[in-house]
Each structure stands twice: as C-alpha cells, then as structure tokens.
C-alpha cells in the first residue's frame, strides 16, 4: 500500500464515524481549511447577492410607496382641513421646517468636509457655505441655545409635575383596589314588591341627525327595568332631516303603543347645541313631578338594570347630586385608532374618575351614562349654553354649591368610539378647547365660592391648569418643538430620561387598566405625542376665545351593536316583517307610512362619498421630526435618533389618515 494512501472503513451503514489511516494529519487539516475557505467564500457571495437583491428592491419599494402617497393625496378630501391649516400654528411649523432643512443641509456639508469651529480661524474661511456654518454655530451658541435651555428646563419641570400627579392617581387606584373600596347602598333602598316606593325618573336621549343609532338608543331606554308609571322617556331630537324626524317619531309611537311612557320632542329653534336641547326639555311643566334625570347619548345602550344599580345610591344621601357610570366600548378592537382610544378612556375611568370620586367626591361629568338629582341641577343654575362642554360646566357649578358625586366603576354602559381620525380629531378639539373656555368663565366663581381652600386649589391647579392646560402645552412644546430643535443645538440636548425612560414608564401606567393593550405600548406613546398638536391648538383657541373654540360637530356614529343586540335583532326580524311593524297612527294611516318608507327604499337619499383626509399640520411636523432625526443620525445620538424617526413616521401616518377607518 502506498505510504500516503487513505483507507476509509465504514463500521455501520448508518454510522457517521470515519476511520482514517495512513494519512498525515497536517495534510488532512490543510485540505479541510481549503474546503472551509471555499465555503466561506460562497457564503460571502450569497450574502452579497442578497444585499444587491435588497438594494434593487428598495427603489421599487420607494416607488410603490411614492405612488400610493400620490394616490392618497389625489383622492383625499382637504376641504375640512384647509381653513384650519392656514392658522398661525401651521405657519409657525412651516417656517420652523424650512429653517431646519436649511440647517440640515449646512450641517451635512460640514460633517462630510470635517469642519471644526474650534480649529478654523476667521481668515481661513473659504466659501459662502463655510461662512454660513460658522455664523450659524456662533449665533446658536450665543443666542438660541440659552433660550432653548431655559424653555426646555421649564417644560421638563411641568412634565415632572404632571407625571407625579399621574403617579399619585395610580397609587390612589391601587389603594382603592387593595382596600376594596366601593360605593355601597342600603339593602332595603326600595321595596321591589311595591312600585310606589320607587322614585320618579326622567330619562333623556338627546340626539341630532343620529340616523344610525336612534333605533337602538330608544329600544335600550324602553327596555329599562323600572316601574312604567315611575319612568318617562324623552327623545330630544334636534335633527334637521325631515325624513329622519318621521322615522324617529315612528319608533317612539311604536313603543308608546306597547305601553311605554315615552314622548318625542323637536325644537323649532335649535340653539345652544346639546345644552340648549337639555335646557329646553327641563323647562317642561311635568318635569317638576320627577326627582331624578338619567341622560344617555344616542349611541349608548344601557342594560335594563341600570336604574336599579344607580338610583339606590341617592337613598339616604341628600348631599349626593350625581351618580356616574363607566363607559364600555362595543368597537374597541375595530382598528388601531379605537384600540388606542380604549387605553386612554380606560385610564380615565378606572383611575381618574374613580380616584377623584372616592377621595374628593368630585369629577367631571361625562355628559352621558349618569343620573342627576334634578334639585342639584336646578340649584346649580341648570344647563348653560356658554361653552361646548356643558357637562363639565354643570359639574363644576354643582361642586361649588356643595353637591357630591359618586362614580360606579362596576356599572358599565356600551357605546361607540370614533373609528375615523377626522371624527376623533374634531371630538378631541371640542374636549380640549371647552375646558379653557370654562376656566375663564368659572375662575371668579371659584375664588368667591364657599367651598374649602383645598377644594378651590384642586379645581384651579389640578383639575383645570395641570390636566387641561399644562398637559397639552408641554406635550407639544417639549416633544414636537424643543426636541427637534435641540438636534441642531448640541448645547441644549435633552437627557434620555426625559425622552425615553419616564414617558415609557408613564405609558406603562396608562395601560395598566387595560392589560390586553400591552402590545400597543409604543404605538400608544407615539400616538399621544402625535395628538398633542391637536390638543395644544384646541387649548390655545379655548383659552384666548378664538373662533374655532366654539365649533360643535356631532360625533359620527356607525350604529354598531353588541353580540347580544345582534341576536335579539335577528330574533325580532324573524318574527315579523317590516310591513307588520308599521302601525296605524292618529295623524296618518299605516298604508301611508308604508308607502313613504317604500318610496325611500326605491329612491334613497344620495350620500356624499367619504374620503380620507390630508392633515397638513401633522404632515409638516412629520417632515420636521424626520429632518431632526437625520441631523441626529449625523451625530450618532442613538435613542434620540430612533425616537425622532418613529415619532416622525407616526405623524406621517396620521397626516395621511392611515391610522383609522379607511374609506374606499
């Protein structure tokens, strides 16, 4: 056998063991290294091939994204956004964006040419761009940076105060759960077998052009488990659609003939929005016979036992003016926007309302799903039309008159969340401009009221200033203006705990009441910062009484029902046809109503096709933050870069109306 020959023997057919004889081990290792080198080369080539494939895919992806953006802009409706986008805030953001782009171009040139301000003497300056860079650097150090540092420190202090307030509220909520503190009622509040012991209750359903939800609202109210002779339902219709008025009248008449004590009211002069509607209804002569009034917006579907769970709390508690129930949402999982709203509102009810109700006996009335003692309403001045937050207005005035409130976290009423960003934005504008209107009007009354100094301080500093004014101010100023500005001002850079650690911790606390929403922690944080521009704009308009602060837009409803409602509806429809539901009326016969409905089915009212919007303030802020992220990338800031990048993309998604309901 040759000395350098190789003999390979296989002991077992399925064994991987090899026996090597007669070979110098160094030769074998060299061959193995050669094979490994070839394999490594092939792996590198494969990686390079994949990289080039990705690079070739990127232009196609960017082209597809650009085409989709052009299509979205071309098909979007900017009519609603156009007048607002011409305001001062939008002009300020555009000017800031233009300066940021110019500064970024200069900074990029300086970065690649390795310009160093400390090493360049004035006589060594070459060209206009280098002179501009040196002038900008000297100007920002001497004039801009000191102002930015002072403003950022001021906003950070406000941020810490508001975070401390939220932490205290969470600790209060933990204490309530630990001690199992709940409002209680007397066991013998009312004699179930004797309906005459039940108090007289007025149930009001204010609505305006609520075509999608009027039927389910009336049905839920008419199924209330309360003695019929002790309950009166008022359907307060402010609709300006004559056909819709007839449909609502027909629904009311149907339940009236079933023995339900229900009436239909329509104002000829519809002023004052919801407050004017409620004020008009409370002016009826028969209201004096009732002790309590329950209020439900048109999209709310209370359970039949709602009154039996709320009214007993008034028994033996003459100082109690309001019992507020919690909202529950039938469409909370519809899209990303509704999921994020659910996080906010769960925290609002579980923490803010519950803690304030337990420890202060005061909170802002939510405008619906609550029961008022009519005496408390009358002594507090009744419904006023002076602001767009009539619910908060009456709550503050009742608190100043010494009335106490109770919040029932266990009593929940189904309702809807806005599914489109346009609807949600208009709702938030009203919710954040109204409190500032009210603060201006109520401040003298708060200062001269007879309540304790602690309650006055709570109303002024916590309820109004901290939670209604400071929160939107620092959210917008700190994270949308100062943070991108500091990317061009290294002297005023914000610390990581301001932009990362504390915001994430506070977002974590916000999500605790809705634990199923933990996967949306980061989107929630980004979305809250995105909404800060709308809330800041609304706060300023309300504080300075600008025209947009008096805008009232009815929140659009879709008429979604719960599973039990859908099953009940299917059962009812299987028992009777649409024609059999039309009953004979005094004013017009059933045949006339039937013919009218058939005419409407044949010739439906043409509806304007819905389109997604384009929101220019959000888009301008998106490009501003992305510009700042590019500057942060040059400086290798790390967390600052990623925060600005994702926050900019969040603004871009909202500006293109990609977050909520997508129209065809």
XYZ file of C-alpha atoms in Angstrom:
664
model
C 0.000 0.000 0.000
C 1.355 3.395 -0.863
C 2.570 5.372 2.143
C 0.260 8.327 1.504
C -2.842 6.317 0.622
C -6.089 6.708 2.532
C -8.224 3.824 3.735
C -11.766 4.614 4.814
C -13.765 1.906 6.532
C -17.441 2.192 7.500
C -18.210 0.150 10.590
C -22.022 0.561 10.335
C -24.135 1.568 7.374
C -25.933 4.256 9.333
C -22.941 5.493 11.287
C -21.260 8.812 10.612
C -17.945 7.776 12.161
C -14.967 7.600 9.793
C -11.737 5.806 10.421
C -8.690 7.413 8.775
C -5.444 5.509 8.415
C -2.119 6.167 6.809
C -2.532 9.944 6.357
C -0.515 12.721 7.815
C -2.916 14.777 9.956
C -1.435 18.074 8.754
C -2.293 17.276 5.126
C -5.870 16.494 6.054
C -6.205 19.732 8.026
C -4.863 21.747 5.111
C -7.457 20.239 2.781
C -10.154 20.883 5.375
C -9.058 24.532 5.593
C -9.211 24.830 1.817
C -12.747 23.465 1.786
C -13.720 25.836 4.644
C -12.278 28.796 2.753
C -14.283 27.905 -0.336
C -17.441 27.500 1.739
C -16.841 30.846 3.434
C -16.326 32.480 0.025
C -19.586 31.018 -1.247
C -21.404 32.261 1.892
C -19.995 35.752 1.354
C -21.050 35.716 -2.284
C -24.524 34.582 -1.250
C -24.738 37.416 1.298
C -23.554 39.946 -1.297
C -26.138 38.611 -3.746
C -28.866 39.058 -1.155
C -27.689 42.578 -0.377
C -27.805 43.535 -4.051
C -31.252 41.951 -4.315
C -32.410 44.070 -1.376
C -30.835 47.177 -2.879
C -32.587 46.519 -6.168
C -35.855 46.006 -4.265
C -35.568 49.280 -2.327
C -36.141 51.584 -5.332
C -39.190 49.547 -6.265
C -40.497 49.759 -2.698
C -39.904 53.512 -2.547
C -41.567 53.909 -5.937
C -44.591 51.906 -4.800
C -44.799 53.947 -1.599
C -44.491 57.193 -3.554
C -47.252 56.107 -5.958
C -49.545 55.162 -3.044
C -48.857 58.501 -1.366
C -49.671 60.361 -4.569
C -52.868 58.359 -4.906
C -53.828 59.076 -1.287
C -53.189 62.816 -1.742
C -55.099 62.896 -5.035
C -58.121 61.064 -3.601
C -58.132 62.781 -0.208
C -60.528 65.471 0.888
C -58.754 68.563 2.204
C -61.795 70.813 2.382
C -62.260 70.395 6.127
C -58.591 70.814 6.947
C -57.858 73.733 4.648
C -59.212 76.668 6.728
C -57.552 75.413 9.904
C -54.229 74.721 8.246
C -53.866 78.407 7.387
C -53.660 79.355 11.062
C -50.686 80.772 12.878
C -49.598 77.428 14.283
C -49.353 75.886 10.823
C -47.361 78.880 9.533
C -45.009 78.621 12.515
C -44.428 74.901 11.897
C -43.763 75.539 8.180
C -41.241 78.276 8.984
C -39.531 76.049 11.546
C -39.410 73.226 8.987
C -37.856 75.470 6.342
C -35.130 76.657 8.724
C -34.478 73.074 9.831
C -33.982 71.896 6.250
C -31.531 74.726 5.540
C -29.653 73.986 8.776
C -29.553 70.271 7.941
C -28.046 70.926 4.509
C -25.317 73.081 6.036
C -24.686 70.522 8.805
C -24.380 67.691 6.260
C -21.806 69.641 4.238
C -19.890 70.495 7.419
C -19.964 66.865 8.518
C -18.534 65.449 5.291
C -15.919 68.205 4.998
C -14.899 67.761 8.653
C -15.277 71.424 9.535
C -14.425 72.176 13.127
C -15.394 75.536 14.522
C -12.619 75.464 17.124
C -9.858 74.773 14.580
C -10.885 77.237 11.851
C -9.701 80.801 12.097
C -11.781 83.623 10.557
C -9.208 84.279 7.823
C -9.247 80.582 6.856
C -12.914 80.612 5.849
C -13.437 79.531 2.260
C -16.754 79.996 0.512
C -20.219 81.165 1.472
C -21.320 77.814 2.881
C -18.441 77.602 5.358
C -19.030 81.195 6.399
C -22.744 80.425 6.904
C -21.858 77.407 9.033
C -19.506 79.416 11.250
C -22.016 82.247 11.581
C -24.832 79.813 12.463
C -22.642 77.992 15.001
C -21.638 81.196 16.747
C -25.195 82.571 16.677
C -26.768 79.411 18.140
C -24.232 79.263 20.984
C -24.667 82.909 21.953
C -28.393 83.487 21.420
C -30.503 80.413 20.644
C -29.037 77.812 22.991
C -29.560 79.823 26.235
C -33.229 80.437 25.398
C -33.750 76.798 24.382
C -32.147 75.581 27.608
C -34.401 77.788 29.765
C -37.534 76.756 27.856
C -36.612 73.066 27.959
C -35.975 73.186 31.718
C -39.333 74.891 32.236
C -41.133 72.226 30.195
C -39.246 69.445 31.970
C -40.421 70.804 35.339
C -44.022 70.824 34.080
C -43.510 67.324 32.702
C -42.280 66.056 36.075
C -45.153 67.711 37.962
C -47.736 66.191 35.642
C -46.035 62.784 35.832
C -46.085 62.994 39.639
C -49.798 63.816 39.545
C -50.456 60.781 37.368
C -48.362 58.579 39.647
C -50.341 59.757 42.701
C -53.598 58.934 40.887
C -52.312 55.427 40.125
C -51.289 54.915 43.755
C -54.774 56.028 44.788
C -56.283 53.476 42.400
C -54.054 50.719 43.820
C -55.160 51.708 47.322
C -58.845 51.517 46.310
C -58.331 48.028 44.889
C -56.273 46.890 47.879
C -58.869 48.107 50.382
C -61.754 47.086 48.088
C -63.381 50.491 48.455
C -66.716 50.689 46.653
C -69.804 52.884 46.995
C -72.455 50.971 48.898
C -76.227 51.227 49.120
C -78.707 50.264 51.793
C -80.063 46.752 51.436
C -83.657 47.973 51.739
C -83.346 51.034 49.494
C -86.595 50.321 47.672
C -89.330 47.745 48.123
C -89.255 45.635 44.975
C -92.791 44.378 45.567
C -94.182 47.896 45.978
C -93.582 50.005 42.832
C -94.884 53.102 44.606
C -91.668 53.237 46.663
C -89.607 53.774 43.514
C -88.804 57.446 42.786
C -89.970 59.219 39.642
C -87.235 59.131 36.997
C -86.920 61.145 33.791
C -84.773 59.532 31.096
C -83.477 61.826 28.339
C -81.957 60.833 24.984
C -80.593 63.941 23.228
C -79.798 63.334 19.568
C -79.064 65.227 16.378
C -79.106 63.511 12.975
C -78.363 60.139 14.591
C -79.765 58.009 11.774
C -77.509 55.037 12.502
C -78.224 54.675 16.241
C -81.607 56.210 17.095
C -83.438 52.891 16.992
C -81.091 51.039 19.338
C -80.978 54.032 21.705
C -84.777 54.170 22.023
C -85.026 50.395 22.361
C -82.431 50.264 25.167
C -84.248 53.009 27.080
C -87.664 51.391 26.641
C -86.399 48.075 27.999
C -85.316 49.670 31.286
C -86.327 47.581 34.305
C -88.274 50.226 36.222
C -91.992 50.635 37.012
C -93.543 52.109 33.872
C -95.667 54.592 35.780
C -92.495 55.888 37.529
C -90.468 56.445 34.343
C -90.790 58.951 31.488
C -88.532 58.775 28.442
C -87.868 61.962 26.473
C -86.462 61.600 22.961
C -84.939 65.041 22.350
C -84.474 65.197 18.596
C -82.575 68.149 17.117
C -82.340 66.597 13.650
C -82.749 68.880 10.640
C -83.582 65.952 8.316
C -87.369 65.758 7.876
C -87.296 62.095 6.816
C -85.231 61.182 9.866
C -87.660 63.043 12.119
C -90.513 60.918 10.741
C -88.570 57.711 11.343
C -87.794 58.674 14.954
C -91.428 59.659 15.536
C -92.492 56.297 14.176
C -90.120 54.464 16.528
C -91.376 56.464 19.513
C -95.005 55.770 18.570
C -94.290 52.058 18.258
C -93.007 51.849 21.834
C -95.723 54.173 23.072
C -98.359 51.764 21.823
C -96.613 48.983 23.724
C -97.338 50.831 26.950
C -94.005 52.628 27.401
C -94.248 56.185 28.738
C -92.215 57.880 26.001
C -92.567 61.207 24.211
C -90.906 62.843 21.204
C -89.673 66.450 21.357
C -88.325 68.542 18.490
C -87.179 72.145 18.873
C -88.147 74.659 16.237
C -85.273 76.956 17.243
C -82.237 74.719 17.707
C -79.734 76.920 19.557
C -77.159 76.003 22.163
C -76.371 72.540 20.800
C -76.805 69.775 23.394
C -77.034 72.195 26.341
C -79.855 74.078 24.639
C -81.649 70.825 23.907
C -81.450 69.626 27.526
C -82.374 73.058 28.868
C -85.486 73.156 26.703
C -86.552 69.689 27.854
C -86.069 70.539 31.537
C -88.388 73.528 31.076
C -91.460 71.324 30.583
C -94.125 71.647 33.265
C -94.272 67.931 34.048
C -90.555 67.810 34.991
C -91.421 69.130 38.477
C -93.040 65.745 39.230
C -89.722 63.904 38.780
C -86.854 63.563 41.249
C -84.028 62.237 39.082
C -82.958 62.515 35.454
C -80.823 59.954 33.588
C -79.049 61.090 30.413
C -77.833 58.886 27.557
C -76.342 59.953 24.251
C -77.788 58.280 21.180
C -75.014 55.691 20.801
C -75.300 54.441 24.407
C -77.007 51.133 25.189
C -77.629 50.806 28.936
C -78.526 47.455 30.452
C -82.096 47.073 31.753
C -80.863 47.126 35.375
C -79.031 50.453 35.012
C -81.509 52.482 37.086
C -81.667 49.812 39.791
C -77.879 49.939 40.111
C -77.601 53.740 40.240
C -80.748 55.284 41.778
C -80.441 53.465 45.160
C -77.211 55.372 45.895
C -79.299 58.531 46.347
C -81.364 56.903 49.123
C -80.385 58.373 52.493
C -77.723 60.591 50.906
C -79.302 64.025 50.413
C -75.971 65.665 49.502
C -75.443 63.354 46.521
C -76.089 65.150 43.237
C -74.658 62.822 40.551
C -74.043 59.121 40.018
C -71.789 58.467 37.019
C -71.373 55.055 35.363
C -68.411 53.836 33.342
C -68.327 53.553 29.560
C -67.634 50.309 27.750
C -66.914 50.166 24.038
C -68.511 47.861 21.523
C -65.928 48.617 18.805
C -62.708 48.916 20.805
C -60.959 46.306 18.609
C -62.145 47.729 15.291
C -58.816 49.314 14.271
C -55.637 50.758 15.748
C -57.280 54.113 16.472
C -60.067 52.573 18.570
C -57.557 50.422 20.456
C -55.515 53.486 21.410
C -58.644 55.389 22.433
C -59.658 52.466 24.614
C -56.344 52.737 26.506
C -56.913 56.422 27.209
C -60.524 56.093 28.300
C -59.917 53.008 30.447
C -57.326 55.004 32.385
C -59.697 57.969 32.577
C -62.498 55.934 34.156
C -60.540 53.359 36.138
C -58.049 55.808 37.622
C -59.012 59.472 37.247
C -62.777 59.267 37.754
C -62.665 56.550 40.399
C -59.903 58.145 42.497
C -61.446 61.614 42.358
C -64.848 60.158 43.198
C -63.590 58.235 46.230
C -61.245 60.824 47.723
C -62.772 64.134 46.582
C -66.434 63.327 45.790
C -65.922 65.371 42.622
C -65.048 64.700 38.994
C -66.091 65.976 35.603
C -69.483 64.725 34.450
C -69.019 62.716 31.247
C -72.193 64.097 29.685
C -73.929 60.724 29.433
C -74.468 57.448 31.314
C -75.154 59.380 34.510
C -78.062 60.155 36.832
C -78.589 63.648 38.274
C -80.747 64.727 41.170
C -82.961 67.340 39.500
C -82.726 69.542 42.590
C -78.921 69.661 42.170
C -79.313 70.746 38.540
C -81.786 73.495 39.426
C -79.795 74.868 42.367
C -76.624 74.947 40.239
C -78.241 77.075 37.514
C -79.302 74.334 35.116
C -77.854 73.743 31.663
C -75.970 76.724 30.206
C -75.048 77.264 26.562
C -71.906 79.315 27.162
C -69.324 76.597 26.345
C -69.011 73.416 24.283
C -68.513 71.324 27.465
C -71.900 71.762 29.130
C -71.317 68.550 31.124
C -68.161 69.855 32.800
C -69.822 73.241 33.295
C -72.750 71.860 35.311
C -70.415 69.561 37.279
C -68.163 72.448 38.377
C -71.133 74.636 39.358
C -72.735 71.770 41.303
C -69.433 71.164 43.120
C -69.239 74.847 44.043
C -72.754 74.518 45.513
C -71.667 71.669 47.773
C -73.097 68.674 45.905
C -71.199 65.367 45.988
C -70.609 62.881 43.183
C -70.228 59.095 43.073
C -68.525 57.090 40.338
C -69.559 53.460 39.817
C -66.718 51.594 38.137
C -68.679 48.326 38.079
C -71.696 49.726 36.214
C -70.843 49.878 32.526
C -72.769 51.207 29.560
C -71.982 50.168 25.995
C -71.192 52.908 23.487
C -69.113 53.608 20.382
C -65.654 55.015 19.813
C -64.905 57.222 16.784
C -63.463 54.980 14.078
C -62.036 57.658 11.770
C -59.277 60.098 12.603
C -61.300 63.032 11.277
C -64.125 62.332 13.744
C -61.738 61.697 16.621
C -59.785 64.868 15.940
C -62.929 67.029 15.982
C -64.068 65.372 19.194
C -60.703 65.990 20.880
C -60.696 69.617 19.727
C -64.027 70.186 21.460
C -62.951 68.298 24.579
C -59.775 70.386 24.972
C -60.985 73.836 23.923
C -64.143 73.749 26.064
C -62.360 73.399 29.452
C -60.299 76.509 28.742
C -63.459 78.465 27.889
C -64.991 77.225 31.123
C -61.899 78.085 33.179
C -62.054 81.705 32.067
C -65.748 81.884 32.951
C -65.652 79.940 36.231
C -62.483 81.353 37.814
C -64.239 84.296 39.573
C -66.977 81.969 40.856
C -64.375 79.502 42.156
C -62.461 82.224 44.011
C -65.606 83.654 45.654
C -67.308 80.320 46.431
C -67.799 78.995 49.964
C -66.033 75.676 49.444
C -62.791 74.941 51.312
C -59.434 76.299 50.191
C -58.281 72.749 49.411
C -61.203 72.220 47.017
C -60.541 75.592 45.372
C -56.872 74.682 44.894
C -57.811 71.292 43.464
C -60.196 72.901 40.976
C -57.807 75.622 39.829
C -54.397 73.945 39.885
C -55.130 70.251 39.328
C -58.479 69.998 37.533
C -58.005 72.948 35.158
C -54.389 74.131 34.961
C -52.418 70.889 35.303
C -54.685 68.419 33.494
C -56.328 70.704 30.945
C -53.680 73.371 30.178
C -50.198 72.205 31.197
C -50.513 68.680 29.780
C -51.165 69.677 26.137
C -48.721 72.609 26.439
C -45.637 70.650 27.472
C -46.512 67.603 25.317
C -46.445 69.681 22.158
C -43.705 72.131 23.128
C -41.262 69.621 24.593
C -41.572 66.683 22.198
C -42.585 68.390 18.951
C -40.662 71.693 19.079
C -37.834 71.656 21.642
C -36.656 68.088 20.969
C -36.153 68.541 17.193
C -34.648 71.974 17.878
C -32.029 70.511 20.235
C -30.771 68.246 17.450
C -29.349 71.427 15.892
C -28.291 72.753 19.309
C -25.873 70.289 20.938
C -25.621 72.661 23.899
C -29.299 72.097 24.810
C -29.646 68.364 24.223
C -32.399 66.703 26.273
C -31.402 63.839 28.607
C -32.506 60.285 27.854
C -34.756 60.028 30.911
C -36.902 62.856 29.540
C -37.498 61.402 26.070
C -37.372 57.694 26.891
C -37.471 56.373 30.442
C -40.182 58.499 32.071
C -42.511 58.561 29.009
C -42.333 54.762 28.717
C -42.987 54.362 32.446
C -45.970 56.728 32.329
C -47.330 54.951 29.246
C -46.969 51.693 31.146
C -49.075 53.127 33.979
C -51.690 54.315 31.474
C -52.022 50.832 30.007
C -52.420 49.042 33.366
C -56.257 49.445 33.431
C -56.427 47.694 30.031
C -53.807 44.906 30.290
C -54.749 43.399 26.914
C -53.324 46.544 25.302
C -49.708 45.994 26.404
C -48.562 45.124 22.835
C -49.597 48.674 21.886
C -47.352 50.403 24.444
C -45.016 52.026 21.908
C -47.760 52.960 19.393
C -49.730 54.491 22.265
C -46.752 56.616 23.349
C -46.143 57.832 19.796
C -49.835 58.481 19.133
C -50.259 60.551 22.307
C -47.392 62.790 21.203
C -48.953 62.977 17.737
C -52.297 64.129 19.168
C -50.542 66.846 21.178
C -50.680 69.257 18.211
C -54.485 68.988 18.052
C -54.860 69.300 21.825
C -52.441 72.232 22.019
C -54.230 74.052 19.210
C -57.604 73.440 20.882
C -56.305 74.576 24.273
C -54.964 77.832 22.850
C -58.173 78.521 20.900
C -60.273 77.969 24.025
C -58.009 79.999 26.295
C -57.937 83.021 24.007
C -61.542 82.665 22.766
C -60.627 82.083 19.134
C -63.327 81.256 16.596
C -62.592 77.512 16.381
C -63.192 77.090 20.130
C -66.959 77.406 19.600
C -67.157 74.697 16.937
C -69.511 71.840 17.774
C -69.535 68.851 15.450
C -71.710 65.859 16.343
C -69.508 62.765 16.638
C -70.345 60.414 13.766
C -71.753 57.021 14.747
C -71.773 53.721 12.887
C -74.581 52.015 14.809
C -72.517 49.019 15.900
C -74.242 46.683 18.334
C -73.052 44.105 20.806
C -73.388 40.390 20.131
C -76.485 40.074 22.307
C -78.105 43.008 20.492
C -77.492 41.400 17.106
C -79.001 38.093 18.257
C -82.045 39.857 19.655
C -82.443 41.821 16.423
C -82.291 38.654 14.322
C -84.920 37.041 16.537
C -87.265 40.026 16.217
C -86.856 40.215 12.451
C -87.677 36.529 12.091
C -90.983 37.015 13.930
C -92.299 39.956 11.975
C -91.708 41.609 8.632
C -91.084 45.292 8.071
C -94.668 45.867 6.918
C -96.074 44.357 10.106
C -94.023 46.761 12.210
C -95.839 49.770 10.788
C -98.823 50.522 12.986
C -101.809 52.763 12.403
C -101.374 56.355 13.697
C -103.889 59.095 14.508
C -102.314 61.560 12.096
C -101.703 59.238 9.136
C -102.602 55.650 8.328
C -100.294 52.665 8.256
C -100.650 52.451 4.477
C -99.375 55.999 4.118
C -96.354 55.270 6.298
C -95.688 52.080 4.384
C -95.793 53.882 1.054
C -93.417 56.564 2.373
C -90.893 54.006 3.542
C -91.104 52.140 0.231
C -90.525 55.382 -1.659
C -87.438 55.981 0.440
C -86.190 52.472 -0.305
C -86.745 52.957 -4.051
C -85.184 56.421 -4.179
C -82.592 56.619 -1.401
C -81.085 59.949 -0.482
C -77.777 60.396 -2.334
C -74.870 60.494 0.076
C -71.612 62.244 -0.396
C -68.833 59.747 -0.872
C -66.496 59.678 2.107
C -62.794 60.161 1.578
C -59.759 60.036 3.774
C -58.301 63.410 4.638
C -54.894 65.035 4.474
C -53.834 66.877 7.640
C -51.213 69.467 6.875
C -50.104 70.362 10.386
C -49.371 66.700 11.108
C -47.515 66.313 7.794
C -45.430 69.431 8.428
C -44.492 68.118 11.871
C -43.684 64.720 10.336
C -41.141 66.256 7.958
C -39.773 68.435 10.777
C -39.159 65.431 13.024
C -37.691 63.372 10.182
C -35.349 66.260 9.361
C -34.291 66.385 13.016
C -33.773 62.613 13.009
C -31.425 62.965 10.026
C -29.420 65.552 11.960
C -29.410 63.219 14.972
C -28.122 60.404 12.766
C -25.119 62.531 11.782
C -24.275 62.991 15.467
C -24.895 59.305 16.301
C -27.304 60.182 19.099
C -28.813 56.700 19.282
C -32.058 56.872 21.282
C -32.750 60.439 20.137
C -32.490 59.319 16.517
C -34.862 56.374 16.902
C -37.388 58.402 18.884
C -37.434 61.196 16.295
C -37.579 58.710 13.421
C -40.550 56.736 14.748
C -42.312 59.839 16.006
C -41.917 61.391 12.568
C -43.317 58.271 10.919
C -46.217 58.364 13.387
C -47.017 61.950 12.383
C -46.727 60.920 8.725
C -49.226 58.074 9.161
C -51.682 60.358 10.944
C -51.183 63.187 8.453
C -52.058 60.816 5.611
C -55.052 59.494 7.590
C -53.735 55.940 7.658
C -54.480 55.188 11.312
C -58.270 54.942 11.483
C -61.099 53.884 9.210
C -60.030 53.670 5.565
C -62.580 54.906 3.018
C -62.949 53.338 -0.400
